[in-house]
Structures are given as structure tokens and as C-alpha cells.
mmCIF file with all atom_site columns, C-alpha atoms in Angstrom:
data_model
loop_
_atom_site.group_PDB
_atom_site.id
_atom_site.type_symbol
_atom_site.label_atom_id
_atom_site.label_alt_id
_atom_site.label_comp_id
_atom_site.label_asym_id
_atom_site.label_entity_id
_atom_site.label_seq_id
_atom_site.pdbx_PDB_ins_code
_atom_site.Cartn_x
_atom_site.Cartn_y
_atom_site.Cartn_z
_atom_site.occupancy
_atom_site.B_iso_or_equiv
_atom_site.pdbx_formal_charge
_atom_site.auth_seq_id
_atom_site.auth_comp_id
_atom_site.auth_asym_id
_atom_site.auth_atom_id
_atom_site.pdbx_PDB_model_num
ATOM 1   C CA . UNK A 1 1   ? 4.791   -45.129 9.443   1.00 45.00 ? 1   UNK A CA 1
ATOM 2   C CA . UNK A 1 2   ? 7.883   -43.860 11.164  1.00 51.00 ? 2   UNK A CA 1
ATOM 3   C CA . UNK A 1 3   ? 8.784   -40.181 11.279  1.00 51.00 ? 3   UNK A CA 1
ATOM 4   C CA . UNK A 1 4   ? 12.536  -39.731 10.773  1.00 54.00 ? 4   UNK A CA 1
ATOM 5   C CA . UNK A 1 5   ? 12.507  -36.031 11.703  1.00 55.00 ? 5   UNK A CA 1
ATOM 6   C CA . UNK A 1 6   ? 14.577  -35.236 14.811  1.00 56.00 ? 6   UNK A CA 1
ATOM 7   C CA . UNK A 1 7   ? 12.696  -34.252 17.921  1.00 55.00 ? 7   UNK A CA 1
ATOM 8   C CA . UNK A 1 8   ? 12.225  -30.520 18.357  1.00 56.00 ? 8   UNK A CA 1
ATOM 9   C CA . UNK A 1 9   ? 12.634  -29.753 14.648  1.00 57.00 ? 9   UNK A CA 1
ATOM 10  C CA . UNK A 1 10  ? 10.299  -27.142 13.236  1.00 61.00 ? 10  UNK A CA 1
ATOM 11  C CA . UNK A 1 11  ? 7.824   -28.065 10.528  1.00 57.00 ? 11  UNK A CA 1
ATOM 12  C CA . UNK A 1 12  ? 8.768   -26.820 7.084   1.00 59.00 ? 12  UNK A CA 1
ATOM 13  C CA . UNK A 1 13  ? 6.816   -23.727 6.044   1.00 56.00 ? 13  UNK A CA 1
ATOM 14  C CA . UNK A 1 14  ? 5.080   -23.824 2.728   1.00 53.00 ? 14  UNK A CA 1
ATOM 15  C CA . UNK A 1 15  ? 5.548   -20.626 0.767   1.00 54.00 ? 15  UNK A CA 1
ATOM 16  C CA . UNK A 1 16  ? 2.776   -19.512 -1.505  1.00 53.00 ? 16  UNK A CA 1
ATOM 17  C CA . UNK A 1 17  ? 4.147   -16.963 -3.965  1.00 56.00 ? 17  UNK A CA 1
ATOM 18  C CA . UNK A 1 18  ? 1.559   -14.622 -5.419  1.00 57.00 ? 18  UNK A CA 1
ATOM 19  C CA . UNK A 1 19  ? -1.087  -16.089 -3.104  1.00 52.00 ? 19  UNK A CA 1
ATOM 20  C CA . UNK A 1 20  ? -3.185  -12.935 -3.282  1.00 54.00 ? 20  UNK A CA 1
ATOM 21  C CA . UNK A 1 21  ? -3.822  -13.547 -6.983  1.00 56.00 ? 21  UNK A CA 1
ATOM 22  C CA . UNK A 1 22  ? -4.570  -17.254 -6.597  1.00 62.00 ? 22  UNK A CA 1
ATOM 23  C CA . UNK A 1 23  ? -8.147  -18.348 -6.397  1.00 67.00 ? 23  UNK A CA 1
ATOM 24  C CA . UNK A 1 24  ? -8.882  -19.590 -2.890  1.00 67.00 ? 24  UNK A CA 1
ATOM 25  C CA . UNK A 1 25  ? -11.881 -19.474 -0.569  1.00 66.00 ? 25  UNK A CA 1
ATOM 26  C CA . UNK A 1 26  ? -10.334 -17.074 1.962   1.00 65.00 ? 26  UNK A CA 1
ATOM 27  C CA . UNK A 1 27  ? -9.012  -14.542 -0.525  1.00 67.00 ? 27  UNK A CA 1
ATOM 28  C CA . UNK A 1 28  ? -10.811 -11.227 -0.204  1.00 75.00 ? 28  UNK A CA 1
ATOM 29  C CA . UNK A 1 29  ? -11.112 -8.336  -2.586  1.00 78.00 ? 29  UNK A CA 1
ATOM 30  C CA . UNK A 1 30  ? -8.936  -6.240  -0.281  1.00 77.00 ? 30  UNK A CA 1
ATOM 31  C CA . UNK A 1 31  ? -6.144  -8.834  -0.600  1.00 77.00 ? 31  UNK A CA 1
ATOM 32  C CA . UNK A 1 32  ? -6.170  -8.447  -4.374  1.00 79.00 ? 32  UNK A CA 1
ATOM 33  C CA . UNK A 1 33  ? -6.214  -4.654  -4.060  1.00 83.00 ? 33  UNK A CA 1
ATOM 34  C CA . UNK A 1 34  ? -3.236  -4.811  -1.701  1.00 84.00 ? 34  UNK A CA 1
ATOM 35  C CA . UNK A 1 35  ? -1.343  -7.050  -4.131  1.00 83.00 ? 35  UNK A CA 1
ATOM 36  C CA . UNK A 1 36  ? -1.893  -4.608  -6.992  1.00 86.00 ? 36  UNK A CA 1
ATOM 37  C CA . UNK A 1 37  ? -0.905  -1.738  -4.722  1.00 88.00 ? 37  UNK A CA 1
ATOM 38  C CA . UNK A 1 38  ? 2.365   -3.445  -3.792  1.00 88.00 ? 38  UNK A CA 1
ATOM 39  C CA . UNK A 1 39  ? 3.112   -4.228  -7.428  1.00 89.00 ? 39  UNK A CA 1
ATOM 40  C CA . UNK A 1 40  ? 2.457   -0.613  -8.437  1.00 91.00 ? 40  UNK A CA 1
ATOM 41  C CA . UNK A 1 41  ? 4.659   0.626   -5.587  1.00 92.00 ? 41  UNK A CA 1
ATOM 42  C CA . UNK A 1 42  ? 7.610   -1.532  -6.651  1.00 91.00 ? 42  UNK A CA 1
ATOM 43  C CA . UNK A 1 43  ? 7.224   -0.596  -10.308 1.00 92.00 ? 43  UNK A CA 1
ATOM 44  C CA . UNK A 1 44  ? 7.092   3.114   -9.484  1.00 92.00 ? 44  UNK A CA 1
ATOM 45  C CA . UNK A 1 45  ? 10.100  2.857   -7.168  1.00 92.00 ? 45  UNK A CA 1
ATOM 46  C CA . UNK A 1 46  ? 12.220  0.847   -9.614  1.00 93.00 ? 46  UNK A CA 1
ATOM 47  C CA . UNK A 1 47  ? 11.166  2.319   -12.952 1.00 94.00 ? 47  UNK A CA 1
ATOM 48  C CA . UNK A 1 48  ? 9.928   5.749   -11.880 1.00 92.00 ? 48  UNK A CA 1
ATOM 49  C CA . UNK A 1 49  ? 12.868  6.312   -9.533  1.00 92.00 ? 49  UNK A CA 1
ATOM 50  C CA . UNK A 1 50  ? 15.366  5.359   -12.240 1.00 93.00 ? 50  UNK A CA 1
ATOM 51  C CA . UNK A 1 51  ? 13.703  7.598   -14.829 1.00 95.00 ? 51  UNK A CA 1
ATOM 52  C CA . UNK A 1 52  ? 13.378  10.540  -12.415 1.00 94.00 ? 52  UNK A CA 1
ATOM 53  C CA . UNK A 1 53  ? 17.013  10.175  -11.343 1.00 94.00 ? 53  UNK A CA 1
ATOM 54  C CA . UNK A 1 54  ? 18.296  9.943   -14.919 1.00 95.00 ? 54  UNK A CA 1
ATOM 55  C CA . UNK A 1 55  ? 16.224  12.924  -16.129 1.00 96.00 ? 55  UNK A CA 1
ATOM 56  C CA . UNK A 1 56  ? 17.280  15.075  -13.175 1.00 95.00 ? 56  UNK A CA 1
ATOM 57  C CA . UNK A 1 57  ? 20.962  14.186  -13.585 1.00 95.00 ? 57  UNK A CA 1
ATOM 58  C CA . UNK A 1 58  ? 20.791  14.875  -17.331 1.00 95.00 ? 58  UNK A CA 1
ATOM 59  C CA . UNK A 1 59  ? 19.057  18.244  -16.812 1.00 96.00 ? 59  UNK A CA 1
ATOM 60  C CA . UNK A 1 60  ? 21.599  19.274  -14.160 1.00 95.00 ? 60  UNK A CA 1
ATOM 61  C CA . UNK A 1 61  ? 24.507  18.201  -16.371 1.00 94.00 ? 61  UNK A CA 1
ATOM 62  C CA . UNK A 1 62  ? 23.105  20.247  -19.282 1.00 94.00 ? 62  UNK A CA 1
ATOM 63  C CA . UNK A 1 63  ? 22.653  23.252  -17.002 1.00 93.00 ? 63  UNK A CA 1
ATOM 64  C CA . UNK A 1 64  ? 26.260  23.028  -15.780 1.00 93.00 ? 64  UNK A CA 1
ATOM 65  C CA . UNK A 1 65  ? 27.527  22.623  -19.353 1.00 92.00 ? 65  UNK A CA 1
ATOM 66  C CA . UNK A 1 66  ? 25.542  25.711  -20.411 1.00 92.00 ? 66  UNK A CA 1
ATOM 67  C CA . UNK A 1 67  ? 27.086  27.677  -17.531 1.00 90.00 ? 67  UNK A CA 1
ATOM 68  C CA . UNK A 1 68  ? 30.579  26.649  -18.646 1.00 90.00 ? 68  UNK A CA 1
ATOM 69  C CA . UNK A 1 69  ? 29.797  27.656  -22.247 1.00 89.00 ? 69  UNK A CA 1
ATOM 70  C CA . UNK A 1 70  ? 28.222  31.019  -21.365 1.00 88.00 ? 70  UNK A CA 1
ATOM 71  C CA . UNK A 1 71  ? 30.673  32.234  -18.722 1.00 89.00 ? 71  UNK A CA 1
ATOM 72  C CA . UNK A 1 72  ? 34.090  33.598  -19.537 1.00 88.00 ? 72  UNK A CA 1
ATOM 73  C CA . UNK A 1 73  ? 37.083  34.587  -17.447 1.00 88.00 ? 73  UNK A CA 1
ATOM 74  C CA . UNK A 1 74  ? 38.308  38.202  -17.734 1.00 88.00 ? 74  UNK A CA 1
ATOM 75  C CA . UNK A 1 75  ? 41.019  40.233  -16.045 1.00 89.00 ? 75  UNK A CA 1
ATOM 76  C CA . UNK A 1 76  ? 39.658  42.958  -13.776 1.00 89.00 ? 76  UNK A CA 1
ATOM 77  C CA . UNK A 1 77  ? 40.997  45.727  -11.540 1.00 89.00 ? 77  UNK A CA 1
ATOM 78  C CA . UNK A 1 78  ? 39.840  46.134  -7.946  1.00 88.00 ? 78  UNK A CA 1
ATOM 79  C CA . UNK A 1 79  ? 38.443  49.652  -7.513  1.00 86.00 ? 79  UNK A CA 1
ATOM 80  C CA . UNK A 1 80  ? 38.203  49.705  -3.717  1.00 83.00 ? 80  UNK A CA 1
ATOM 81  C CA . UNK A 1 81  ? 40.510  48.194  -1.178  1.00 79.00 ? 81  UNK A CA 1
ATOM 82  C CA . UNK A 1 82  ? 39.263  45.241  0.801   1.00 77.00 ? 82  UNK A CA 1
ATOM 83  C CA . UNK A 1 83  ? 40.581  45.025  4.374   1.00 74.00 ? 83  UNK A CA 1
ATOM 84  C CA . UNK A 1 84  ? 41.724  41.661  5.621   1.00 69.00 ? 84  UNK A CA 1
ATOM 85  C CA . UNK A 1 85  ? 39.177  39.921  7.857   1.00 65.00 ? 85  UNK A CA 1
ATOM 86  C CA . UNK A 1 86  ? 40.139  36.537  9.251   1.00 56.00 ? 86  UNK A CA 1
ATOM 87  C CA . UNK A 1 87  ? 37.440  33.942  9.536   1.00 56.00 ? 87  UNK A CA 1
ATOM 88  C CA . UNK A 1 88  ? 37.833  31.327  12.235  1.00 48.00 ? 88  UNK A CA 1
ATOM 89  C CA . UNK A 1 89  ? 38.270  27.816  10.897  1.00 48.00 ? 89  UNK A CA 1
ATOM 90  C CA . UNK A 1 90  ? 38.985  28.931  7.312   1.00 54.00 ? 90  UNK A CA 1
ATOM 91  C CA . UNK A 1 91  ? 41.984  30.574  5.789   1.00 54.00 ? 91  UNK A CA 1
ATOM 92  C CA . UNK A 1 92  ? 39.907  32.521  3.296   1.00 63.00 ? 92  UNK A CA 1
ATOM 93  C CA . UNK A 1 93  ? 37.189  35.143  3.475   1.00 77.00 ? 93  UNK A CA 1
ATOM 94  C CA . UNK A 1 94  ? 35.266  36.318  0.410   1.00 79.00 ? 94  UNK A CA 1
ATOM 95  C CA . UNK A 1 95  ? 33.723  39.792  0.482   1.00 81.00 ? 95  UNK A CA 1
ATOM 96  C CA . UNK A 1 96  ? 31.851  41.878  -2.085  1.00 83.00 ? 96  UNK A CA 1
ATOM 97  C CA . UNK A 1 97  ? 33.898  44.538  -3.874  1.00 85.00 ? 97  UNK A CA 1
ATOM 98  C CA . UNK A 1 98  ? 33.637  46.770  -6.942  1.00 89.00 ? 98  UNK A CA 1
ATOM 99  C CA . UNK A 1 99  ? 35.774  45.845  -9.948  1.00 89.00 ? 99  UNK A CA 1
ATOM 100 C CA . UNK A 1 100 ? 36.373  47.159  -13.482 1.00 89.00 ? 100 UNK A CA 1
ATOM 101 C CA . UNK A 1 101 ? 37.116  45.134  -16.617 1.00 87.00 ? 101 UNK A CA 1
ATOM 102 C CA . UNK A 1 102 ? 37.159  45.473  -20.385 1.00 85.00 ? 102 UNK A CA 1
ATOM 103 C CA . UNK A 1 103 ? 34.419  43.622  -22.257 1.00 82.00 ? 103 UNK A CA 1
ATOM 104 C CA . UNK A 1 104 ? 34.982  41.733  -25.512 1.00 78.00 ? 104 UNK A CA 1
ATOM 105 C CA . UNK A 1 105 ? 33.598  44.702  -27.503 1.00 80.00 ? 105 UNK A CA 1
ATOM 106 C CA . UNK A 1 106 ? 36.229  47.019  -25.976 1.00 80.00 ? 106 UNK A CA 1
ATOM 107 C CA . UNK A 1 107 ? 33.888  48.848  -23.615 1.00 83.00 ? 107 UNK A CA 1
ATOM 108 C CA . UNK A 1 108 ? 34.775  49.355  -19.957 1.00 87.00 ? 108 UNK A CA 1
ATOM 109 C CA . UNK A 1 109 ? 32.416  47.739  -17.464 1.00 87.00 ? 109 UNK A CA 1
ATOM 110 C CA . UNK A 1 110 ? 32.119  47.897  -13.684 1.00 88.00 ? 110 UNK A CA 1
ATOM 111 C CA . UNK A 1 111 ? 30.330  45.596  -11.314 1.00 85.00 ? 111 UNK A CA 1
ATOM 112 C CA . UNK A 1 112 ? 30.373  43.969  -7.916  1.00 86.00 ? 112 UNK A CA 1
ATOM 113 C CA . UNK A 1 113 ? 31.766  40.515  -7.300  1.00 85.00 ? 113 UNK A CA 1
ATOM 114 C CA . UNK A 1 114 ? 33.184  38.495  -4.426  1.00 84.00 ? 114 UNK A CA 1
ATOM 115 C CA . UNK A 1 115 ? 36.935  38.691  -3.914  1.00 84.00 ? 115 UNK A CA 1
ATOM 116 C CA . UNK A 1 116 ? 39.438  37.533  -1.322  1.00 81.00 ? 116 UNK A CA 1
ATOM 117 C CA . UNK A 1 117 ? 39.800  39.896  1.617   1.00 81.00 ? 117 UNK A CA 1
ATOM 118 C CA . UNK A 1 118 ? 43.097  41.692  2.164   1.00 78.00 ? 118 UNK A CA 1
ATOM 119 C CA . UNK A 1 119 ? 43.446  43.021  -1.397  1.00 82.00 ? 119 UNK A CA 1
ATOM 120 C CA . UNK A 1 120 ? 44.440  46.613  -2.164  1.00 84.00 ? 120 UNK A CA 1
ATOM 121 C CA . UNK A 1 121 ? 42.723  48.949  -4.596  1.00 84.00 ? 121 UNK A CA 1
ATOM 122 C CA . UNK A 1 122 ? 44.270  48.716  -8.073  1.00 85.00 ? 122 UNK A CA 1
ATOM 123 C CA . UNK A 1 123 ? 45.243  45.047  -7.730  1.00 87.00 ? 123 UNK A CA 1
ATOM 124 C CA . UNK A 1 124 ? 44.396  42.779  -10.646 1.00 88.00 ? 124 UNK A CA 1
ATOM 125 C CA . UNK A 1 125 ? 42.281  39.673  -10.395 1.00 87.00 ? 125 UNK A CA 1
ATOM 126 C CA . UNK A 1 126 ? 40.249  37.372  -12.633 1.00 87.00 ? 126 UNK A CA 1
ATOM 127 C CA . UNK A 1 127 ? 36.460  37.517  -12.690 1.00 87.00 ? 127 UNK A CA 1
ATOM 128 C CA . UNK A 1 128 ? 33.868  35.228  -14.277 1.00 88.00 ? 128 UNK A CA 1
ATOM 129 C CA . UNK A 1 129 ? 31.365  37.031  -16.535 1.00 87.00 ? 129 UNK A CA 1
ATOM 130 C CA . UNK A 1 130 ? 28.047  35.621  -17.768 1.00 85.00 ? 130 UNK A CA 1
ATOM 131 C CA . UNK A 1 131 ? 26.588  36.031  -21.279 1.00 82.00 ? 131 UNK A CA 1
ATOM 132 C CA . UNK A 1 132 ? 24.949  39.312  -20.207 1.00 82.00 ? 132 UNK A CA 1
ATOM 133 C CA . UNK A 1 133 ? 28.352  40.737  -19.297 1.00 81.00 ? 133 UNK A CA 1
ATOM 134 C CA . UNK A 1 134 ? 27.688  40.684  -15.554 1.00 84.00 ? 134 UNK A CA 1
ATOM 135 C CA . UNK A 1 135 ? 29.923  39.142  -12.877 1.00 86.00 ? 135 UNK A CA 1
ATOM 136 C CA . UNK A 1 136 ? 28.838  35.648  -11.927 1.00 85.00 ? 136 UNK A CA 1
ATOM 137 C CA . UNK A 1 137 ? 29.980  32.670  -9.920  1.00 84.00 ? 137 UNK A CA 1
ATOM 138 C CA . UNK A 1 138 ? 32.610  30.323  -11.271 1.00 86.00 ? 138 UNK A CA 1
ATOM 139 C CA . UNK A 1 139 ? 30.984  27.484  -13.244 1.00 88.00 ? 139 UNK A CA 1
ATOM 140 C CA . UNK A 1 140 ? 31.603  23.992  -11.874 1.00 89.00 ? 140 UNK A CA 1
ATOM 141 C CA . UNK A 1 141 ? 34.391  21.987  -13.499 1.00 90.00 ? 141 UNK A CA 1
ATOM 142 C CA . UNK A 1 142 ? 33.275  18.954  -15.577 1.00 90.00 ? 142 UNK A CA 1
ATOM 143 C CA . UNK A 1 143 ? 34.283  16.459  -12.877 1.00 92.00 ? 143 UNK A CA 1
ATOM 144 C CA . UNK A 1 144 ? 32.588  18.366  -10.069 1.00 92.00 ? 144 UNK A CA 1
ATOM 145 C CA . UNK A 1 145 ? 29.538  18.978  -12.271 1.00 92.00 ? 145 UNK A CA 1
ATOM 146 C CA . UNK A 1 146 ? 29.228  15.241  -12.966 1.00 93.00 ? 146 UNK A CA 1
ATOM 147 C CA . UNK A 1 147 ? 29.344  14.474  -9.227  1.00 94.00 ? 147 UNK A CA 1
ATOM 148 C CA . UNK A 1 148 ? 26.770  17.172  -8.453  1.00 94.00 ? 148 UNK A CA 1
ATOM 149 C CA . UNK A 1 149 ? 24.499  15.969  -11.271 1.00 94.00 ? 149 UNK A CA 1
ATOM 150 C CA . UNK A 1 150 ? 24.752  12.410  -9.953  1.00 94.00 ? 150 UNK A CA 1
ATOM 151 C CA . UNK A 1 151 ? 23.903  13.543  -6.417  1.00 95.00 ? 151 UNK A CA 1
ATOM 152 C CA . UNK A 1 152 ? 20.918  15.532  -7.676  1.00 95.00 ? 152 UNK A CA 1
ATOM 153 C CA . UNK A 1 153 ? 19.719  12.526  -9.700  1.00 95.00 ? 153 UNK A CA 1
ATOM 154 C CA . UNK A 1 154 ? 20.059  10.209  -6.699  1.00 95.00 ? 154 UNK A CA 1
ATOM 155 C CA . UNK A 1 155 ? 18.192  12.725  -4.530  1.00 95.00 ? 155 UNK A CA 1
ATOM 156 C CA . UNK A 1 156 ? 15.349  12.895  -7.053  1.00 95.00 ? 156 UNK A CA 1
ATOM 157 C CA . UNK A 1 157 ? 15.122  9.091   -7.194  1.00 95.00 ? 157 UNK A CA 1
ATOM 158 C CA . UNK A 1 158 ? 15.088  8.842   -3.386  1.00 95.00 ? 158 UNK A CA 1
ATOM 159 C CA . UNK A 1 159 ? 12.492  11.615  -3.094  1.00 95.00 ? 159 UNK A CA 1
ATOM 160 C CA . UNK A 1 160 ? 10.161  9.881   -5.555  1.00 94.00 ? 160 UNK A CA 1
ATOM 161 C CA . UNK A 1 161 ? 10.695  6.527   -3.833  1.00 93.00 ? 161 UNK A CA 1
ATOM 162 C CA . UNK A 1 162 ? 9.913   8.072   -0.451  1.00 93.00 ? 162 UNK A CA 1
ATOM 163 C CA . UNK A 1 163 ? 6.739   9.657   -1.785  1.00 94.00 ? 163 UNK A CA 1
ATOM 164 C CA . UNK A 1 164 ? 5.611   6.389   -3.392  1.00 93.00 ? 164 UNK A CA 1
ATOM 165 C CA . UNK A 1 165 ? 6.367   4.474   -0.186  1.00 91.00 ? 165 UNK A CA 1
ATOM 166 C CA . UNK A 1 166 ? 4.409   6.990   1.911   1.00 93.00 ? 166 UNK A CA 1
ATOM 167 C CA . UNK A 1 167 ? 1.375   6.864   -0.385  1.00 93.00 ? 167 UNK A CA 1
ATOM 168 C CA . UNK A 1 168 ? 1.544   3.058   -0.593  1.00 91.00 ? 168 UNK A CA 1
ATOM 169 C CA . UNK A 1 169 ? 1.825   2.726   3.189   1.00 90.00 ? 169 UNK A CA 1
ATOM 170 C CA . UNK A 1 170 ? -1.206  4.980   3.621   1.00 91.00 ? 170 UNK A CA 1
ATOM 171 C CA . UNK A 1 171 ? -3.137  2.804   1.163   1.00 90.00 ? 171 UNK A CA 1
ATOM 172 C CA . UNK A 1 172 ? -2.167  -0.396  2.993   1.00 88.00 ? 172 UNK A CA 1
ATOM 173 C CA . UNK A 1 173 ? -3.131  1.185   6.329   1.00 90.00 ? 173 UNK A CA 1
ATOM 174 C CA . UNK A 1 174 ? -6.553  2.061   4.878   1.00 90.00 ? 174 UNK A CA 1
ATOM 175 C CA . UNK A 1 175 ? -7.010  -1.516  3.592   1.00 87.00 ? 175 UNK A CA 1
ATOM 176 C CA . UNK A 1 176 ? -5.995  -2.960  6.987   1.00 85.00 ? 176 UNK A CA 1
ATOM 177 C CA . UNK A 1 177 ? -8.432  -0.668  8.754   1.00 88.00 ? 177 UNK A CA 1
ATOM 178 C CA . UNK A 1 178 ? -11.222 -1.696  6.383   1.00 86.00 ? 178 UNK A CA 1
ATOM 179 C CA . UNK A 1 179 ? -10.422 -5.391  6.946   1.00 83.00 ? 179 UNK A CA 1
ATOM 180 C CA . UNK A 1 180 ? -10.524 -4.918  10.708  1.00 85.00 ? 180 UNK A CA 1
ATOM 181 C CA . UNK A 1 181 ? -13.892 -3.172  10.490  1.00 84.00 ? 181 UNK A CA 1
ATOM 182 C CA . UNK A 1 182 ? -15.282 -6.026  8.389   1.00 82.00 ? 182 UNK A CA 1
ATOM 183 C CA . UNK A 1 183 ? -13.877 -8.632  10.779  1.00 81.00 ? 183 UNK A CA 1
ATOM 184 C CA . UNK A 1 184 ? -15.522 -6.815  13.687  1.00 80.00 ? 184 UNK A CA 1
ATOM 185 C CA . UNK A 1 185 ? -18.844 -6.750  11.816  1.00 81.00 ? 185 UNK A CA 1
ATOM 186 C CA . UNK A 1 186 ? -18.569 -10.465 10.967  1.00 76.00 ? 186 UNK A CA 1
ATOM 187 C CA . UNK A 1 187 ? -17.623 -11.305 14.546  1.00 79.00 ? 187 UNK A CA 1
ATOM 188 C CA . UNK A 1 188 ? -20.679 -9.429  15.817  1.00 75.00 ? 188 UNK A CA 1
ATOM 189 C CA . UNK A 1 189 ? -22.795 -11.779 13.676  1.00 77.00 ? 189 UNK A CA 1
ATOM 190 C CA . UNK A 1 190 ? -20.946 -15.055 14.254  1.00 73.00 ? 190 UNK A CA 1
ATOM 191 C CA . UNK A 1 191 ? -19.518 -14.575 17.748  1.00 68.00 ? 191 UNK A CA 1
ATOM 192 C CA . UNK A 1 192 ? -22.784 -14.832 19.719  1.00 71.00 ? 192 UNK A CA 1
ATOM 193 C CA . UNK A 1 193 ? -23.801 -18.007 17.862  1.00 70.00 ? 193 UNK A CA 1
ATOM 194 C CA . UNK A 1 194 ? -20.396 -19.578 18.440  1.00 70.00 ? 194 UNK A CA 1
ATOM 195 C CA . UNK A 1 195 ? -20.473 -18.697 22.122  1.00 62.00 ? 195 UNK A CA 1
ATOM 196 C CA . UNK A 1 196 ? -23.976 -20.189 22.427  1.00 58.00 ? 196 UNK A CA 1
ATOM 197 C CA . UNK A 1 197 ? -22.847 -23.434 20.808  1.00 56.00 ? 197 UNK A CA 1
ATOM 198 C CA . UNK A 1 198 ? -19.876 -23.889 23.133  1.00 52.00 ? 198 UNK A CA 1
ATOM 199 C CA . UNK A 1 199 ? -21.681 -23.015 26.378  1.00 49.00 ? 199 UNK A CA 1
#
């Protein structure tokens, strides 16, 4: 029988998908454990990562929406002058200053917030107020909030995937170490007999 394969060609490799689950004489219990470990890792990365990312993004989006609903913009008067201080690399420097504004119930309130430097006392500015009537940071705009929520969701998915990968790698390392110990024990039994037969 003539072989038509060109000289120097490599033999075709036979792939055995799911070989760790197939019944064969050389399959060990550790191989099956490793197969289940790999399957669990992939399921946790794909499903768990997607769920963790979606839940985190949804929670962040709700938090940003609540901030936008609870915070209002009011006109305030700067009570103390803020000297101009230039910051290298930026054209803007925010400093803490005391301001006064009129609340929705007509009462006069004072508080400290961050304002642009270089303003004089008595100048008017707008300040964000939270639902307690205290100065707060500006809530993120819907577009920026969506981007931030998406980034937080992606970070949560990556963090969970990294944790799963680390735990799975530790489990595979432990299985490899156990296999090596068993091979050493088996070689201690078989090796001397094999060496005696070949001498």
C-alpha cells in the first residue's frame, strides 16, 4: 500500500473533545475533577460576570438618577472673597468658600461649597443643594452617568472573572501537584522492577 503523503508532512492530530468525561483506561479521578472545575470556571466567568456587571451598572445608574432627582440648583451669594490662585496645567482652581442662599421654604441658609478662585465677596453663583438642604457636588449628567455606570459594571465583571480565574488556577495547581505526587509514588513501585527487567 502506497502512502501518498508528501515527505516531511506532519501526521494529523486527532482531537478528543471532552476526553476527560469519556470512559478510558487512563482517565483518572483528578482528570474528571479538573474538567468539572474548568466548566464551573467558564460558567462563572460568562454567566456570573455578566450578571455582576449588569447588576452593578443598574445600581450605579439608579444611584446617579436619584442624585439628579434629589439635588437642585439654587442661586447663592459668596460671603467671603476668594483670592485667585493659579494651578499649573489647569486653567481652573476650586477652593472652599462660605455662601448664602434662600431655601425653597423662604429661609436663609449658609454653608460651605467649592467655588472658582478669583471671585469677590458678594458675587452671585449657582450651587447644588441636596435633599437635606446642604451644598453638594453636581450630579452627573445622564450621558456621563451612563458611561460611568457602564465602566463600573465592566469593572465588576472583570473583578469577578479575575477572582474566579485565580481560584480556578489554584485548584488546577493543587490537582497537578497531587497527580505528580501519585506519579512519584507509582514510579517508586514500578521503576525498580522496570530497571531490573531491562538490565
